[in-house]
């Protein structure tokens, strides 16, 4: 087996000797160093990690992401501690081995299929360690790409199974068996490489002579040149043998980033700073890298460096990439995708995602980037509870974005929704049929499960779970289990899905709801109508009592000052409000009808309306009452044409003498005009109030059942008192006329 060696330049930096094989191999990058010179530059060290999980079932690809000499030269560092990269000349991949081994690189890439683990029949070669080194693959003097060199260290694993038995039982070795033990070992070693969006697998055939076959011992290494990669890319490498005798060996590393591109936040904006030399003309292309599928262009400009581009943070998505190239013929383009792990970009991605219904029974997830997601159908009840997944019986499906997907349903229903979830959380939910089939319905979803002997069972999907029909559960579906079963059998339910394992039925519930709740609704409506009527009647009664209760004021016109006092009291009572009747305001009717007729009409109307007659006692009124009590035959006309009080005494006295006065009459007098004892005893059978000292009680009696709260009465009493005060002061300043004013008037009788 021949060994191919690469042609190219020698390594310019010191090499390290492998402790197992003694072979010289330079590390990928020492921590904190930079690469510079004419051969390119890298501004940050690689970080290795032990991530697991080979990319099985990945088809090989020959795509490469070159880093042209133009951009390598842009990244020249100013740190004096620099390290030149070795050059590998030519586009062909090559392999070479440690001394004593022979190796061969198979032409073309192979499928990345690790297969399952198998037991080793004896000593076999297995990979034990991976090493990487960053080199330049050059096609011309100034046309080089970054490339990752991989070294696989091999060791002998396992023993001959018969060796222990021969030693234990003393069996002589068979020369025929001894021959394969002394033969060389051969292994097919697979190297799997991934650097988004590239995936490659190569096959190395390695042969170890018998002299080096020592179980458990290292035999050397095989070096592969090389896997193309881009600056800033994350590379993942796996190694295993065919057939596979142990778990895959894996290595994950981050390639250095380009120093000419800097992404920084500026408030709600994102700044892309391209540190390109002045006068250098280059093209800038922003696009959405949709894998699988072609890139979707977004923004393109031809610029002269350096430049600063400002993007709104709402424009960021994980697949937003930046492509730069020199404005020269046949120039190679370099692409970077700096927002792949940006949380803002992922939030914007799902904000822009839309679920779209496609006739007749298809749907599509429209989203700018390809994302791993799962779709689940769920049943959304109209009560606003959580959407209940239909898994099982319907399976979860992986979503291919921007591609039509078929619903596994016979018919659509407004309550069936689509949930799209990532491995972290639910991202999107939409009821796609709500626009075409109307709002959510109060239907119950029945899940039919079919057994192997054509026997099935039905349960109703409810928030508590799937409730079997005809069960004793206290749910709505269990109470209506029998009628729902008849609806399914009679074809009144809509079949949404059907296969050998079961079916889904949507059964309307309107008729059961209407039948059960019709009387309840009718009773509630009647009760509401009765309550409304009672409230209306009470409101009207209170309003009528508060605003329309009548009060007839009777007084003796002792002089003009007292008449002004009575007028002030009547006006204040009218503002409470009360419907006040007083002869001062009815002079025309009083002259036309006469005092006696006017009083009879007003008294009858006031008492019929539930009002009250107010007797205002003054010295003149007390004198008239005593005259009537001493001589009931006095003529009413002797006291003037407008003296309603004198005319009314003939009607008032029978009510007091026969006990009909309480509740219909109220007495009152003014503090400074009359003493309490001056009121005749006959009239004390009704409440008699002193004004203005007892105004709150007086007003409460006038308003009756509609009297307001005591604090409100006190406010109104204060208002009436202020209204009476000027008239009271004027009354006492005026000289006495007529029958006189003051307590001394009592002695005249």
XYZ file of C-alpha atoms in Angstrom:
749
model
C 0.000 0.000 0.000
C 1.530 3.266 -1.035
C 1.585 6.412 1.104
C 0.776 9.744 -0.485
C 2.593 12.799 0.806
C 1.473 16.356 0.222
C 3.577 18.726 -1.742
C 3.912 22.124 -0.243
C 5.792 24.377 2.080
C 7.401 23.340 5.331
C 6.010 24.267 8.708
C 7.525 27.515 9.923
C 6.866 26.954 13.646
C 8.286 24.457 16.095
C 6.616 21.071 16.051
C 5.676 18.890 19.010
C 6.452 15.193 19.188
C 3.526 12.893 19.794
C 4.177 11.008 23.053
C 2.814 7.754 21.595
C 4.379 7.654 18.142
C 7.167 10.213 18.339
C 5.757 11.793 15.173
C 5.998 15.530 14.741
C 2.556 17.294 14.711
C 1.910 20.957 15.256
C -1.132 21.945 17.393
C -4.076 23.668 15.743
C -3.455 26.966 17.571
C -1.702 27.807 20.848
C -3.901 29.754 23.223
C -3.733 33.516 22.764
C -1.666 33.502 19.531
C -2.406 35.011 16.129
C -1.557 33.910 12.630
C -0.197 36.460 10.191
C 2.175 37.099 7.313
C 1.627 36.569 3.625
C 0.085 33.218 4.362
C -2.973 34.560 6.213
C -4.005 35.426 9.726
C -6.315 34.109 12.425
C -7.168 36.428 15.293
C -8.397 34.053 18.024
C -7.441 30.592 19.232
C -9.552 27.513 18.600
C -11.558 26.042 21.434
C -11.946 22.310 21.622
C -14.770 20.449 23.315
C -15.986 16.964 23.828
C -19.425 16.963 22.227
C -21.092 13.685 21.397
C -23.437 12.497 18.683
C -22.195 11.700 15.185
C -24.148 12.996 12.236
C -25.429 9.682 10.920
C -27.313 9.425 7.640
C -25.770 12.624 6.255
C -25.076 12.590 2.555
C -21.563 13.673 1.616
C -21.064 17.127 0.214
C -18.316 18.771 -1.766
C -19.322 22.347 -0.931
C -16.538 24.477 0.488
C -16.531 27.921 2.026
C -13.234 29.486 0.894
C -11.498 32.303 2.701
C -9.806 34.244 -0.124
C -6.399 35.823 0.277
C -8.052 39.247 0.285
C -9.859 38.577 3.553
C -6.938 36.743 5.099
C -4.860 39.823 4.434
C -7.530 41.992 6.065
C -7.064 40.080 9.293
C -3.304 40.717 9.667
C -2.586 41.149 13.339
C -0.280 43.686 14.972
C 0.840 41.367 17.764
C 4.537 40.454 17.329
C 3.805 36.933 18.613
C 2.621 35.449 15.325
C 2.526 31.983 13.849
C 2.651 31.244 10.102
C 0.401 28.606 8.599
C 1.765 25.694 6.599
C 0.700 25.515 2.984
C -0.759 22.489 1.260
C -0.446 22.830 -2.502
C -3.102 21.464 -4.849
C -6.826 20.785 -4.628
C -6.535 16.996 -3.995
C -7.053 15.456 -0.547
C -4.142 13.293 0.634
C -3.270 10.934 3.479
C 0.042 9.885 5.048
C 0.962 7.493 7.862
C 3.465 7.021 10.654
C 6.606 5.020 9.810
C 5.884 1.298 9.526
C 2.213 1.777 8.545
C 0.702 1.870 5.101
C -2.460 3.815 4.262
C -4.659 4.640 1.319
C -7.322 7.329 0.839
C -10.361 6.155 -1.075
C -11.392 8.327 -3.992
C -14.446 10.514 -3.358
C -16.542 10.905 -0.238
C -18.569 8.121 1.340
C -21.883 7.983 3.173
C -21.674 8.789 6.894
C -23.202 5.571 8.216
C -21.570 4.434 11.484
C -23.729 1.340 11.813
C -24.235 -0.566 15.049
C -21.566 -1.888 17.408
C -20.197 -5.386 16.750
C -17.929 -7.617 18.789
C -14.282 -7.780 17.759
C -13.283 -11.274 16.511
C -9.757 -10.673 17.779
C -7.230 -7.851 17.791
C -8.508 -4.898 15.705
C -7.379 -1.361 14.988
C -9.486 1.424 16.602
C -9.114 5.237 16.767
C -7.981 6.472 20.175
C -7.359 10.202 19.754
C -7.984 13.058 17.295
C -5.676 16.002 16.632
C -6.269 18.971 14.350
C -4.121 21.634 12.754
C -5.056 24.713 10.739
C -3.286 24.916 7.345
C -3.671 26.783 4.057
C -4.679 24.982 0.878
C -3.224 27.079 -1.920
C -4.145 26.903 -5.578
C -1.954 29.845 -6.594
C 0.580 31.978 -4.809
C -2.062 34.324 -3.384
C -5.144 32.136 -3.700
C -5.445 30.080 -0.517
C -8.258 28.683 1.589
C -8.309 27.731 5.241
C -8.200 24.001 5.781
C -8.339 21.677 8.824
C -5.755 18.843 8.954
C -6.837 15.862 11.035
C -4.592 13.202 12.591
C -6.152 9.954 13.852
C -4.110 7.985 16.399
C -4.660 4.216 16.263
C -4.181 1.397 18.747
C -4.713 -2.390 18.843
C -7.864 -3.404 20.701
C -8.837 -6.976 21.771
C -7.214 -10.401 21.992
C -7.470 -13.749 20.253
C -10.295 -15.607 21.967
C -8.556 -19.009 21.960
C -5.382 -17.838 23.693
C -6.715 -18.078 27.241
C -8.245 -21.553 26.672
C -4.993 -22.946 25.324
C -3.027 -21.688 28.289
C -5.676 -22.905 30.777
C -6.032 -26.456 29.456
C -2.508 -26.862 28.055
C -3.697 -27.413 24.497
C -0.923 -27.283 21.906
C -1.177 -24.445 19.407
C -2.376 -25.392 15.938
C -0.036 -24.073 13.236
C -3.092 -23.279 11.114
C -4.416 -21.054 13.876
C -1.018 -19.497 14.539
C -0.819 -18.150 10.980
C -3.599 -15.469 11.274
C -2.165 -14.356 14.599
C 1.092 -13.483 12.922
C -0.638 -11.694 10.017
C -0.896 -7.902 9.640
C -4.020 -5.950 10.715
C -6.094 -3.898 8.301
C -8.762 -1.325 9.197
C -11.143 1.019 7.365
C -11.187 4.292 9.303
C -13.918 6.860 8.608
C -13.405 10.577 9.238
C -16.686 12.547 9.443
C -16.458 16.341 9.245
C -19.161 18.978 9.726
C -18.846 22.755 9.503
C -22.207 24.407 8.760
C -23.401 23.998 6.077
C -20.762 21.475 4.925
C -20.792 17.743 5.690
C -18.126 15.283 4.438
C -17.031 11.719 5.186
C -13.788 10.175 3.881
C -12.525 6.597 4.151
C -8.910 5.754 5.064
C -7.576 2.231 4.634
C -4.747 1.501 7.123
C -2.548 -1.604 7.378
C -0.302 -2.474 10.347
C 2.461 -5.098 10.000
C 2.393 -8.093 12.339
C 5.491 -6.895 14.159
C 3.588 -3.867 15.487
C 0.461 -5.734 16.543
C 0.552 -5.673 20.331
C -2.879 -5.713 22.080
C -3.495 -2.455 23.958
C -0.518 -0.675 22.348
C -0.507 2.371 20.056
C 0.697 1.674 16.526
C 0.924 5.213 15.134
C -1.327 7.627 13.320
C -2.727 8.553 9.923
C -2.925 12.201 8.816
C -5.586 13.514 6.416
C -5.154 16.732 4.395
C -7.613 18.359 4.607
C -11.187 19.593 5.270
C -12.022 23.068 3.986
C -13.633 25.432 6.502
C -14.413 29.096 6.995
C -13.143 31.512 9.603
C -15.461 31.611 12.599
C -17.053 28.237 11.796
C -17.691 25.519 14.379
C -16.248 22.209 13.173
C -17.263 18.768 14.411
C -15.180 15.699 13.664
C -16.007 12.031 14.297
C -13.885 8.954 13.689
C -14.859 5.269 13.739
C -14.058 2.050 11.916
C -16.111 -0.055 9.541
C -17.329 -2.289 11.076
C -17.566 -0.298 14.315
C -16.036 -1.966 17.392
C -16.393 0.930 19.875
C -18.149 4.261 20.401
C -17.332 7.012 17.898
C -14.428 9.292 18.733
C -15.515 12.950 18.473
C -14.067 16.449 18.673
C -15.721 19.897 18.411
C -13.711 23.085 17.805
C -14.383 26.704 16.954
C -12.348 28.269 14.171
C -11.133 31.852 14.684
C -13.408 34.662 13.560
C -12.722 37.311 10.968
C -11.427 40.522 12.501
C -12.690 42.763 9.709
C -16.353 42.320 10.778
C -17.570 43.600 14.135
C -21.194 43.338 15.283
C -22.222 45.696 18.107
C -25.483 46.896 19.669
C -26.470 50.568 19.535
C -29.751 50.892 21.468
C -32.425 49.230 19.370
C -30.110 49.098 16.371
C -27.304 46.740 15.384
C -24.131 48.084 13.801
C -22.092 46.083 11.293
C -18.613 47.604 11.158
C -16.624 46.385 8.124
C -12.954 47.269 8.649
C -11.977 47.106 4.968
C -8.976 49.153 3.767
C -9.677 52.519 2.199
C -10.171 52.647 -1.556
C -10.870 48.911 -1.570
C -14.097 48.342 -3.500
C -16.152 45.366 -2.413
C -19.666 43.974 -2.666
C -21.887 43.496 0.394
C -24.855 41.129 0.260
C -27.295 40.421 3.100
C -29.450 37.342 2.630
C -31.435 34.673 4.442
C -29.614 31.366 4.294
C -32.540 28.973 3.900
C -31.318 25.400 4.199
C -32.494 23.412 2.338
C -33.171 25.700 -0.559
C -31.521 28.667 -2.249
C -30.552 31.797 -0.369
C -33.225 34.493 -0.267
C -31.748 37.929 -1.073
C -32.537 40.908 1.137
C -30.018 43.744 0.575
C -27.118 44.311 -1.831
C -24.692 47.214 -2.257
C -21.337 47.899 -3.910
C -19.230 49.861 -1.416
C -15.772 51.266 -0.764
C -14.190 50.466 2.607
C -14.404 51.037 5.454
C -18.151 51.031 6.096
C -20.644 50.916 8.980
C -24.081 49.417 8.263
C -26.966 49.975 10.730
C -29.725 47.375 11.049
C -32.878 47.552 13.144
C -32.969 44.843 15.799
C -36.358 43.678 14.472
C -34.645 42.699 11.192
C -32.399 40.132 12.866
C -33.139 36.443 12.323
C -30.823 33.462 12.929
C -30.272 32.790 9.237
C -29.365 36.375 8.318
C -25.933 36.133 6.722
C -23.401 38.576 5.324
C -21.479 37.923 2.124
C -18.486 40.023 1.034
C -16.321 39.870 -2.090
C -13.907 42.000 -4.059
C -15.353 43.767 -7.077
C -13.074 41.860 -9.449
C -13.745 39.153 -12.025
C -13.989 35.608 -10.625
C -13.464 36.756 -7.027
C -14.379 34.295 -4.321
C -17.175 35.295 -1.912
C -16.959 34.873 1.866
C -20.082 34.458 3.994
C -20.633 34.676 7.748
C -23.863 34.251 9.748
C -23.251 36.148 13.022
C -26.805 36.002 14.457
C -27.232 32.235 14.625
C -27.209 32.209 18.456
C -28.638 35.699 19.073
C -31.735 35.504 21.381
C -33.255 38.574 19.732
C -32.992 36.921 16.340
C -34.822 33.819 17.560
C -37.600 35.942 19.099
C -37.995 37.871 15.844
C -38.101 34.618 13.922
C -41.194 33.358 15.743
C -42.846 36.781 15.704
C -42.620 36.684 11.919
C -43.817 33.061 11.666
C -47.293 32.490 10.188
C -49.484 29.429 9.809
C -51.464 29.378 6.569
C -54.363 27.131 5.545
C -54.078 25.744 2.017
C -57.136 24.196 0.336
C -58.410 21.597 0.568
C -56.720 20.097 3.676
C -53.124 21.363 3.689
C -51.229 23.935 5.700
C -47.850 25.649 5.673
C -45.532 27.266 8.206
C -44.143 30.460 6.686
C -40.965 31.508 8.492
C -37.805 33.267 7.225
C -35.379 30.567 8.467
C -35.280 26.812 8.620
C -35.858 25.739 12.222
C -36.332 22.314 13.794
C -39.916 22.151 15.017
C -42.767 19.725 15.602
C -46.435 20.169 14.746
C -49.352 18.799 16.731
C -53.076 19.014 16.104
C -55.122 20.007 19.143
C -58.779 20.580 20.081
C -59.657 24.065 21.340
C -62.845 24.329 23.428
C -64.741 27.661 23.268
C -64.424 28.180 27.041
C -60.872 29.507 26.609
C -59.062 26.575 28.264
C -55.805 25.075 26.972
C -55.817 23.433 23.568
C -55.798 19.651 24.121
C -53.322 17.757 21.878
C -54.699 14.924 19.774
C -51.624 12.770 20.464
C -52.497 9.930 20.447
C -54.239 8.949 18.226
C -52.682 11.437 15.785
C -48.857 11.497 15.780
C -46.499 14.437 16.111
C -44.865 15.464 12.856
C -41.603 17.221 12.083
C -42.217 20.493 10.285
C -40.534 21.480 7.033
C -40.885 25.242 6.873
C -42.291 26.998 3.810
C -43.611 23.701 2.464
C -47.202 22.500 2.199
C -48.079 19.746 4.687
C -51.195 17.589 4.551
C -53.656 17.293 7.430
C -54.370 13.646 8.320
C -58.080 14.502 8.479
C -61.190 13.746 6.483
C -62.825 17.133 7.132
C -61.959 20.417 8.780
C -63.455 21.858 11.954
C -63.084 25.348 13.503
C -62.021 23.863 16.866
C -59.016 22.002 15.400
C -55.830 24.060 15.785
C -52.154 23.586 14.937
C -49.484 23.854 17.629
C -45.865 24.370 16.542
C -43.234 23.685 19.201
C -39.469 23.612 19.455
C -37.549 21.487 21.923
C -37.751 24.372 24.401
C -41.393 25.497 24.326
C -44.538 25.994 22.287
C -43.948 28.823 19.842
C -47.115 29.141 17.776
C -50.777 28.096 17.830
C -53.494 28.964 15.350
C -56.969 27.621 14.551
C -56.711 27.702 10.772
C -60.368 26.913 10.001
C -61.777 29.692 12.206
C -61.939 32.135 9.263
C -63.551 29.808 6.733
C -65.820 27.731 9.012
C -66.762 30.373 11.552
C -66.043 30.782 15.286
C -65.387 27.965 17.747
C -68.320 25.624 18.310
C -69.554 24.069 21.525
C -68.995 20.557 20.172
C -67.617 17.596 22.081
C -64.824 15.548 20.500
C -65.260 11.776 20.782
C -62.186 9.546 20.424
C -62.915 6.043 19.165
C -60.331 3.340 19.886
C -60.596 0.088 17.935
C -59.311 -3.237 19.207
C -57.926 -6.244 17.330
C -61.305 -8.053 17.261
C -63.305 -5.130 15.856
C -64.427 -4.070 19.318
C -64.058 -0.388 20.073
C -64.653 2.139 22.818
C -65.598 5.801 22.845
C -64.431 8.528 25.195
C -65.036 12.271 25.232
C -62.042 14.621 25.231
C -62.468 16.972 28.210
C -60.093 19.170 30.259
C -59.767 16.386 32.849
C -58.848 13.805 30.198
C -60.691 11.425 27.921
C -63.886 10.436 29.799
C -65.444 7.085 28.737
C -69.056 7.349 27.641
C -71.678 5.642 29.848
C -69.386 6.101 32.855
C -70.390 7.412 36.277
C -68.148 10.456 36.095
C -69.685 13.814 36.978
C -68.800 15.459 33.673
C -71.069 16.751 30.958
C -70.050 14.092 28.452
C -70.607 11.273 30.977
C -74.108 12.535 31.813
C -74.965 12.646 28.104
C -73.102 9.441 27.222
C -76.150 7.554 25.967
C -77.512 10.291 23.691
C -74.030 11.014 22.323
C -73.546 7.334 21.480
C -76.880 7.384 19.620
C -75.793 10.515 17.733
C -72.643 8.710 16.522
C -74.620 5.676 15.427
C -77.289 7.767 13.661
C -74.749 9.862 11.752
C -75.438 13.176 13.516
C -71.742 13.574 14.424
C -69.070 14.751 11.977
C -66.266 12.225 11.398
C -62.949 14.077 11.309
C -60.461 11.190 11.089
C -60.603 7.450 10.502
C -58.128 4.573 10.206
C -57.672 1.026 11.438
C -56.766 2.123 14.970
C -59.636 4.511 15.631
C -61.597 7.596 14.644
C -62.455 11.126 15.771
C -66.029 12.452 15.922
C -67.264 16.001 16.552
C -70.751 15.922 18.056
C -72.873 19.100 18.405
C -74.098 19.953 21.904
C -76.531 22.786 21.110
C -79.703 20.722 21.386
C -78.735 19.316 24.785
C -77.730 22.699 26.091
C -80.960 24.325 24.827
C -83.154 21.553 26.186
C -81.585 21.583 29.616
C -81.208 25.283 30.110
C -84.359 26.628 28.425
C -86.441 26.533 31.626
C -83.543 27.824 33.685
C -83.094 30.761 31.344
C -86.844 31.434 31.366
C -86.927 31.407 35.169
C -83.922 33.704 35.302
C -85.534 36.104 32.852
C -88.796 36.153 34.815
C -86.936 36.706 38.063
C -84.921 39.492 36.500
C -88.113 41.107 35.158
C -89.798 40.957 38.568
C -86.747 42.397 40.309
C -86.507 45.149 37.732
C -90.192 45.978 38.159
C -89.876 46.063 41.940
C -86.818 48.280 41.756
C -88.588 50.559 39.316
C -91.663 50.809 41.532
C -89.543 51.448 44.599
C -87.527 54.061 42.788
C -90.666 55.793 41.553
C -92.201 55.598 45.013
C -89.124 57.062 46.678
C -88.827 59.716 44.012
C -92.483 60.606 44.315
C -92.267 60.676 48.085
C -89.156 62.802 48.061
C -90.248 65.300 45.443
C -94.043 65.353 45.511
C -95.159 65.092 49.163
C -97.521 67.980 49.786
C -97.367 70.334 52.736
C -100.220 72.822 53.419
C -99.115 75.747 55.596
C -101.799 77.417 57.732
C -100.967 80.524 59.720
C -102.511 83.656 61.132
C -101.524 86.848 59.310
C -100.546 88.761 62.455
C -98.632 91.452 60.519
C -96.504 91.989 57.418
C -93.277 90.872 59.134
C -94.767 87.528 60.128
C -96.079 87.033 56.600
C -92.519 87.566 55.271
C -91.265 84.950 57.768
C -93.915 82.465 56.608
C -92.983 83.165 52.975
C -89.299 82.516 53.712
C -90.196 79.191 55.394
C -92.425 78.155 52.473
C -89.664 78.957 49.958
C -87.072 76.996 51.961
C -89.387 73.962 52.220
C -90.049 74.111 48.490
C -86.295 73.734 47.838
C -86.050 70.524 49.889
C -88.055 69.659 47.728
C -91.672 69.591 48.971
C -94.828 70.656 47.181
C -95.859 73.548 49.407
C -99.298 75.196 49.382
C -99.724 78.504 51.206
C -102.286 81.282 50.799
C -99.515 83.827 50.153
C -98.934 82.175 46.765
C -102.662 81.720 45.976
C -104.196 85.166 46.516
C -106.126 85.045 43.223
C -107.702 81.625 43.908
C -108.335 82.662 47.523
C -110.229 85.792 46.402
C -112.178 83.894 43.768
C -113.143 80.883 45.897
C -113.141 82.356 49.354
C -110.950 81.257 52.279
C -113.143 78.369 53.425
C -113.599 76.823 49.950
C -109.899 77.256 49.142
C -108.871 75.570 52.417
C -111.272 72.651 51.908
C -109.914 72.000 48.407
C -106.259 72.226 49.475
C -106.754 70.079 52.597
C -108.558 67.335 50.701
C -105.895 67.203 47.958
C -102.992 67.261 50.465
C -104.371 64.433 52.592
C -105.326 62.302 49.559
C -101.750 62.509 48.306
C -100.339 61.451 51.694
C -99.244 64.977 52.584
C -99.375 66.842 55.872
C -101.080 70.028 57.151
C -98.700 72.340 59.039
C -100.204 74.620 61.710
C -97.905 77.579 62.321
C -98.764 78.931 65.761
C -98.233 82.616 66.500
C -99.730 84.882 69.172
C -102.545 85.755 66.799
C -103.186 82.113 65.902
C -103.251 81.088 69.569
C -105.760 83.891 70.296
C -108.009 82.744 67.413
C -107.888 79.125 68.624
C -108.901 80.119 72.136
C -111.751 82.243 70.789
C -113.013 79.256 68.779
C -112.669 76.943 71.748
C -114.606 79.367 73.977
C -117.258 80.321 71.431
C -117.560 77.952 68.475
C -120.266 80.099 66.897
C -117.959 82.961 65.885
C -118.286 83.837 62.236
C -115.217 83.163 60.132
C -115.779 86.178 57.958
C -115.016 88.573 60.830
C -111.241 88.089 60.352
C -110.664 89.393 56.845
C -111.112 88.129 53.300
C -107.726 86.317 53.094
C -107.503 84.817 56.618
C -107.464 81.107 55.699
C -106.410 80.120 59.224
C -109.548 81.625 60.797
C -111.700 80.007 58.109
C -110.073 76.597 58.618
C -110.653 76.302 62.353
C -114.195 75.035 61.823
C -112.765 72.072 59.849
C -109.640 71.472 61.947
C -111.260 71.236 65.386
C -113.413 68.155 64.571
C -110.278 66.208 63.434
C -108.516 66.982 66.730
C -111.604 66.381 68.862
C -112.294 62.991 67.203
C -108.618 61.825 67.243
C -108.075 61.888 63.456
C -105.303 64.474 63.586
C -102.144 62.316 64.260
C -100.265 61.573 61.036
C -102.198 64.267 59.172
C -101.258 67.393 61.079
C -98.022 68.877 62.413
C -97.646 71.948 64.622
C -94.777 74.452 64.687
C -93.922 77.807 66.232
C -90.955 80.168 66.218
C -88.771 80.222 69.323
C -88.741 83.966 69.950
C -92.418 84.554 69.142
C -94.116 81.996 71.361
C -93.389 79.829 74.362
C -94.074 76.044 74.217
C -96.851 76.275 76.844
C -98.760 78.806 74.791
C -99.904 76.177 72.260
C -103.419 75.012 73.230
C -103.480 71.527 74.772
C -105.897 70.224 72.148
C -103.280 70.661 69.407
C -100.530 68.920 71.341
C -101.919 65.531 70.286
C -99.695 65.932 67.183
C -95.964 66.720 67.092
C -95.318 70.420 67.748
C -91.819 71.682 66.839
C -89.942 74.800 67.844
C -88.280 76.573 64.937
C -85.481 76.841 64.113
C -84.102 74.818 67.071
C -85.960 71.634 66.089
C -85.675 72.037 62.338
C -84.073 68.553 61.675
C -86.958 66.728 63.383
C -89.481 69.040 61.743
C -88.067 68.373 58.259
C -87.867 64.611 58.886
C -91.549 64.536 59.873
C -92.544 66.500 56.776
C -90.670 64.169 54.414
C -91.987 61.040 56.095
C -90.657 57.608 54.894
C -88.493 59.274 52.230
C -86.531 61.247 54.804
C -82.785 61.118 54.048
C -79.953 60.118 56.379
C -79.690 62.163 59.618
C -76.505 63.879 58.470
C -78.287 64.892 55.284
C -81.244 66.206 57.311
C -78.864 68.264 59.428
C -77.436 69.851 56.270
C -80.904 70.712 54.984
C -81.911 72.086 58.384
C -78.868 74.341 58.319
C -79.881 75.598 54.880
C -83.457 76.337 56.037
C -82.155 78.072 59.157
C -79.932 80.359 57.093
C -82.888 81.166 54.841
C -85.115 82.054 57.842
C -82.572 84.163 59.738
C -82.987 87.453 57.768
C -86.779 87.234 58.043
C -86.564 86.470 61.780
C -84.283 89.457 62.391
C -86.548 91.749 60.362
C -89.618 90.476 62.195
C -88.223 91.337 65.645
C -86.919 94.752 64.625
C -90.314 95.885 63.327
C -92.752 97.563 65.824
C -95.782 95.486 66.802
C -98.984 96.081 64.868
C -102.372 94.507 64.812
C -102.691 91.962 67.599
C -99.009 92.441 68.551
C -95.968 90.203 68.570
C -94.222 88.542 71.489
C -95.264 86.694 74.613
C -97.087 89.695 76.035
C -99.754 89.189 73.436
C -100.915 86.096 75.311
C -102.079 88.226 78.255
C -104.533 90.126 76.085
C -106.810 87.122 76.104
